[in-house]
Amino acid sequence: MWYVIEGRDAPGSLERRRSERAGHLARIETLRDEGRLLLAGPCPAIDAADPGPAGYSGSLVVAEFDSLQSAREWAEADPYVHCGVWSDVEVRPFDRVLP
């Protein structure tokens, strides 16, 4: 089943986000390589493709997991959680309709 993982950035976490980005992306690339990734990306804090110092409000990952519990475990193991980029993470089922 598909699951939405929404991480919300902590205030002032832009530098930590930058320093942990490679590890975060490596985990997402593994999902992609396994054919389990629908989409992933950050949410700019302002209406701009490059938010500059405004940073990001969070990130969204939609991926396939065996269960809600396994999706939660995957999310909780992310470098963004461990270094405090994401102050809150919500994981919920997703019913893919299109495409």
mmCIF file with all atom_site columns, C-alpha atoms in Angstrom:
data_model
loop_
_atom_site.group_PDB
_atom_site.id
_atom_site.type_symbol
_atom_site.label_atom_id
_atom_site.label_alt_id
_atom_site.label_comp_id
_atom_site.label_asym_id
_atom_site.label_entity_id
_atom_site.label_seq_id
_atom_site.pdbx_PDB_ins_code
_atom_site.Cartn_x
_atom_site.Cartn_y
_atom_site.Cartn_z
_atom_site.occupancy
_atom_site.B_iso_or_equiv
_atom_site.pdbx_formal_charge
_atom_site.auth_seq_id
_atom_site.auth_comp_id
_atom_site.auth_asym_id
_atom_site.auth_atom_id
_atom_site.pdbx_PDB_model_num
ATOM 1  C CA . MET A 1 1  ? 0.000  0.000  0.000   1.00 0.00 ? 1  MET A CA 1
ATOM 2  C CA . TRP A 1 2  ? 1.051  3.602  -0.554  1.00 0.00 ? 2  TRP A CA 1
ATOM 3  C CA . TYR A 1 3  ? 1.762  5.924  2.380   1.00 0.00 ? 3  TYR A CA 1
ATOM 4  C CA . VAL A 1 4  ? 2.280  9.662  2.692   1.00 0.00 ? 4  VAL A CA 1
ATOM 5  C CA . ILE A 1 5  ? 5.149  10.703 4.919   1.00 0.00 ? 5  ILE A CA 1
ATOM 6  C CA . GLU A 1 6  ? 5.025  14.386 5.771   1.00 0.00 ? 6  GLU A CA 1
ATOM 7  C CA . GLY A 1 7  ? 7.888  15.827 7.771   1.00 0.00 ? 7  GLY A CA 1
ATOM 8  C CA . ARG A 1 8  ? 7.514  19.352 9.127   1.00 0.00 ? 8  ARG A CA 1
ATOM 9  C CA . ASP A 1 9  ? 10.695 21.364 9.538   1.00 0.00 ? 9  ASP A CA 1
ATOM 10 C CA . ALA A 1 10 ? 11.687 22.782 12.893  1.00 0.00 ? 10 ALA A CA 1
ATOM 11 C CA . PRO A 1 11 ? 12.313 26.533 13.000  1.00 0.00 ? 11 PRO A CA 1
ATOM 12 C CA . GLY A 1 12 ? 15.912 27.384 12.158  1.00 0.00 ? 12 GLY A CA 1
ATOM 13 C CA . SER A 1 13 ? 16.714 23.947 10.729  1.00 0.00 ? 13 SER A CA 1
ATOM 14 C CA . LEU A 1 14 ? 17.924 24.988 7.265   1.00 0.00 ? 14 LEU A CA 1
ATOM 15 C CA . GLU A 1 15 ? 21.631 24.418 7.967   1.00 0.00 ? 15 GLU A CA 1
ATOM 16 C CA . ARG A 1 16 ? 20.946 21.001 9.519   1.00 0.00 ? 16 ARG A CA 1
ATOM 17 C CA . ARG A 1 17 ? 18.793 20.183 6.465   1.00 0.00 ? 17 ARG A CA 1
ATOM 18 C CA . ARG A 1 18 ? 21.697 21.033 4.179   1.00 0.00 ? 18 ARG A CA 1
ATOM 19 C CA . SER A 1 19 ? 24.225 19.008 6.160   1.00 0.00 ? 19 SER A CA 1
ATOM 20 C CA . GLU A 1 20 ? 22.025 15.884 6.347   1.00 0.00 ? 20 GLU A CA 1
ATOM 21 C CA . ARG A 1 21 ? 20.601 16.059 2.813   1.00 0.00 ? 21 ARG A CA 1
ATOM 22 C CA . ALA A 1 22 ? 22.874 13.409 1.267   1.00 0.00 ? 22 ALA A CA 1
ATOM 23 C CA . GLY A 1 23 ? 21.889 10.765 3.807   1.00 0.00 ? 23 GLY A CA 1
ATOM 24 C CA . HIS A 1 24 ? 18.218 11.680 3.524   1.00 0.00 ? 24 HIS A CA 1
ATOM 25 C CA . LEU A 1 25 ? 18.306 11.472 -0.282  1.00 0.00 ? 25 LEU A CA 1
ATOM 26 C CA . ALA A 1 26 ? 20.171 8.154  -0.244  1.00 0.00 ? 26 ALA A CA 1
ATOM 27 C CA . ARG A 1 27 ? 17.276 6.549  1.625   1.00 0.00 ? 27 ARG A CA 1
ATOM 28 C CA . ILE A 1 28 ? 14.758 7.965  -0.841  1.00 0.00 ? 28 ILE A CA 1
ATOM 29 C CA . GLU A 1 29 ? 16.874 6.852  -3.796  1.00 0.00 ? 29 GLU A CA 1
ATOM 30 C CA . THR A 1 30 ? 16.769 3.319  -2.380  1.00 0.00 ? 30 THR A CA 1
ATOM 31 C CA . LEU A 1 31 ? 12.957 3.453  -2.434  1.00 0.00 ? 31 LEU A CA 1
ATOM 32 C CA . ARG A 1 32 ? 13.152 4.687  -6.030  1.00 0.00 ? 32 ARG A CA 1
ATOM 33 C CA . ASP A 1 33 ? 15.565 1.955  -7.052  1.00 0.00 ? 33 ASP A CA 1
ATOM 34 C CA . GLU A 1 34 ? 13.237 -0.654 -5.514  1.00 0.00 ? 34 GLU A CA 1
ATOM 35 C CA . GLY A 1 35 ? 10.286 0.756  -7.507  1.00 0.00 ? 35 GLY A CA 1
ATOM 36 C CA . ARG A 1 36 ? 8.501  1.846  -4.322  1.00 0.00 ? 36 ARG A CA 1
ATOM 37 C CA . LEU A 1 37 ? 8.659  5.647  -4.693  1.00 0.00 ? 37 LEU A CA 1
ATOM 38 C CA . LEU A 1 38 ? 5.796  7.641  -6.193  1.00 0.00 ? 38 LEU A CA 1
ATOM 39 C CA . LEU A 1 39 ? 7.172  11.112 -5.401  1.00 0.00 ? 39 LEU A CA 1
ATOM 40 C CA . ALA A 1 40 ? 9.308  13.010 -2.956  1.00 0.00 ? 40 ALA A CA 1
ATOM 41 C CA . GLY A 1 41 ? 10.426 16.555 -2.416  1.00 0.00 ? 41 GLY A CA 1
ATOM 42 C CA . PRO A 1 42 ? 10.695 19.536 -0.099  1.00 0.00 ? 42 PRO A CA 1
ATOM 43 C CA . CYS A 1 43 ? 8.041  22.210 0.436   1.00 0.00 ? 43 CYS A CA 1
ATOM 44 C CA . PRO A 1 44 ? 9.519  25.727 0.128   1.00 0.00 ? 44 PRO A CA 1
ATOM 45 C CA . ALA A 1 45 ? 8.546  28.034 2.985   1.00 0.00 ? 45 ALA A CA 1
ATOM 46 C CA . ILE A 1 46 ? 7.738  30.769 0.466   1.00 0.00 ? 46 ILE A CA 1
ATOM 47 C CA . ASP A 1 47 ? 6.254  30.787 -3.038  1.00 0.00 ? 47 ASP A CA 1
ATOM 48 C CA . ALA A 1 48 ? 9.554  30.268 -4.860  1.00 0.00 ? 48 ALA A CA 1
ATOM 49 C CA . ALA A 1 49 ? 11.358 27.318 -6.405  1.00 0.00 ? 49 ALA A CA 1
ATOM 50 C CA . ASP A 1 50 ? 14.495 28.417 -4.529  1.00 0.00 ? 50 ASP A CA 1
ATOM 51 C CA . PRO A 1 51 ? 13.392 29.803 -1.159  1.00 0.00 ? 51 PRO A CA 1
ATOM 52 C CA . GLY A 1 52 ? 16.908 30.933 -0.230  1.00 0.00 ? 52 GLY A CA 1
ATOM 53 C CA . PRO A 1 53 ? 17.276 31.729 3.475   1.00 0.00 ? 53 PRO A CA 1
ATOM 54 C CA . ALA A 1 54 ? 13.511 31.277 4.028   1.00 0.00 ? 54 ALA A CA 1
ATOM 55 C CA . GLY A 1 55 ? 14.175 27.555 3.753   1.00 0.00 ? 55 GLY A CA 1
ATOM 56 C CA . TYR A 1 56 ? 11.521 24.887 3.782   1.00 0.00 ? 56 TYR A CA 1
ATOM 57 C CA . SER A 1 57 ? 8.401  24.158 5.771   1.00 0.00 ? 57 SER A CA 1
ATOM 58 C CA . GLY A 1 58 ? 8.895  20.410 5.403   1.00 0.00 ? 58 GLY A CA 1
ATOM 59 C CA . SER A 1 59 ? 9.026  17.498 2.992   1.00 0.00 ? 59 SER A CA 1
ATOM 60 C CA . LEU A 1 60 ? 6.661  15.024 1.409   1.00 0.00 ? 60 LEU A CA 1
ATOM 61 C CA . VAL A 1 61 ? 7.375  11.402 0.480   1.00 0.00 ? 61 VAL A CA 1
ATOM 62 C CA . VAL A 1 62 ? 4.807  9.062  -1.061  1.00 0.00 ? 62 VAL A CA 1
ATOM 63 C CA . ALA A 1 63 ? 6.076  5.500  -1.128  1.00 0.00 ? 63 ALA A CA 1
ATOM 64 C CA . GLU A 1 64 ? 4.960  1.905  -0.954  1.00 0.00 ? 64 GLU A CA 1
ATOM 65 C CA . PHE A 1 65 ? 5.392  -0.091 2.261   1.00 0.00 ? 65 PHE A CA 1
ATOM 66 C CA . ASP A 1 66 ? 4.070  -3.390 3.588   1.00 0.00 ? 66 ASP A CA 1
ATOM 67 C CA . SER A 1 67 ? 2.199  -1.699 6.437   1.00 0.00 ? 67 SER A CA 1
ATOM 68 C CA . LEU A 1 68 ? 1.567  1.560  8.225   1.00 0.00 ? 68 LEU A CA 1
ATOM 69 C CA . GLN A 1 69 ? 3.956  0.390  10.936  1.00 0.00 ? 69 GLN A CA 1
ATOM 70 C CA . SER A 1 70 ? 6.783  -0.226 8.452   1.00 0.00 ? 70 SER A CA 1
ATOM 71 C CA . ALA A 1 71 ? 6.186  3.204  6.883   1.00 0.00 ? 71 ALA A CA 1
ATOM 72 C CA . ARG A 1 72 ? 6.375  4.800  10.340  1.00 0.00 ? 72 ARG A CA 1
ATOM 73 C CA . GLU A 1 73 ? 9.558  2.922  11.169  1.00 0.00 ? 73 GLU A CA 1
ATOM 74 C CA . TRP A 1 74 ? 11.132 4.024  7.889   1.00 0.00 ? 74 TRP A CA 1
ATOM 75 C CA . ALA A 1 75 ? 10.184 7.651  8.560   1.00 0.00 ? 75 ALA A CA 1
ATOM 76 C CA . GLU A 1 76 ? 11.465 7.596  12.143  1.00 0.00 ? 76 GLU A CA 1
ATOM 77 C CA . ALA A 1 77 ? 14.854 6.286  10.944  1.00 0.00 ? 77 ALA A CA 1
ATOM 78 C CA . ASP A 1 78 ? 15.412 9.247  8.616   1.00 0.00 ? 78 ASP A CA 1
ATOM 79 C CA . PRO A 1 79 ? 18.451 11.478 9.227   1.00 0.00 ? 79 PRO A CA 1
ATOM 80 C CA . TYR A 1 80 ? 16.148 14.511 9.215   1.00 0.00 ? 80 TYR A CA 1
ATOM 81 C CA . VAL A 1 81 ? 14.422 13.113 12.308  1.00 0.00 ? 81 VAL A CA 1
ATOM 82 C CA . HIS A 1 82 ? 17.654 12.245 14.108  1.00 0.00 ? 82 HIS A CA 1
ATOM 83 C CA . CYS A 1 83 ? 19.306 15.628 13.571  1.00 0.00 ? 83 CYS A CA 1
ATOM 84 C CA . GLY A 1 84 ? 16.177 17.667 14.330  1.00 0.00 ? 84 GLY A CA 1
ATOM 85 C CA . VAL A 1 85 ? 15.296 18.971 10.856  1.00 0.00 ? 85 VAL A CA 1
ATOM 86 C CA . TRP A 1 86 ? 11.839 17.454 11.116  1.00 0.00 ? 86 TRP A CA 1
ATOM 87 C CA . SER A 1 87 ? 10.146 18.433 14.352  1.00 0.00 ? 87 SER A CA 1
ATOM 88 C CA . ASP A 1 88 ? 7.063  16.375 13.511  1.00 0.00 ? 88 ASP A CA 1
ATOM 89 C CA . VAL A 1 89 ? 6.379  13.516 11.121  1.00 0.00 ? 89 VAL A CA 1
ATOM 90 C CA . GLU A 1 90 ? 2.932  12.327 10.061  1.00 0.00 ? 90 GLU A CA 1
ATOM 91 C CA . VAL A 1 91 ? 2.487  9.017  8.244   1.00 0.00 ? 91 VAL A CA 1
ATOM 92 C CA . ARG A 1 92 ? -0.848 8.057  6.763   1.00 0.00 ? 92 ARG A CA 1
ATOM 93 C CA . PRO A 1 93 ? -2.231 5.694  4.110   1.00 0.00 ? 93 PRO A CA 1
ATOM 94 C CA . PHE A 1 94 ? -2.616 7.020  0.571   1.00 0.00 ? 94 PHE A CA 1
ATOM 95 C CA . ASP A 1 95 ? -5.027 5.756  -2.082  1.00 0.00 ? 95 ASP A CA 1
ATOM 96 C CA . ARG A 1 96 ? -3.331 6.319  -5.429  1.00 0.00 ? 96 ARG A CA 1
ATOM 97 C CA . VAL A 1 97 ? -5.858 7.086  -8.175  1.00 0.00 ? 97 VAL A CA 1
ATOM 98 C CA . LEU A 1 98 ? -3.932 9.018  -10.853 1.00 0.00 ? 98 LEU A CA 1
ATOM 99 C CA . PRO A 1 99 ? -1.611 8.563  -12.669 1.00 0.00 ? 99 PRO A CA 1
#
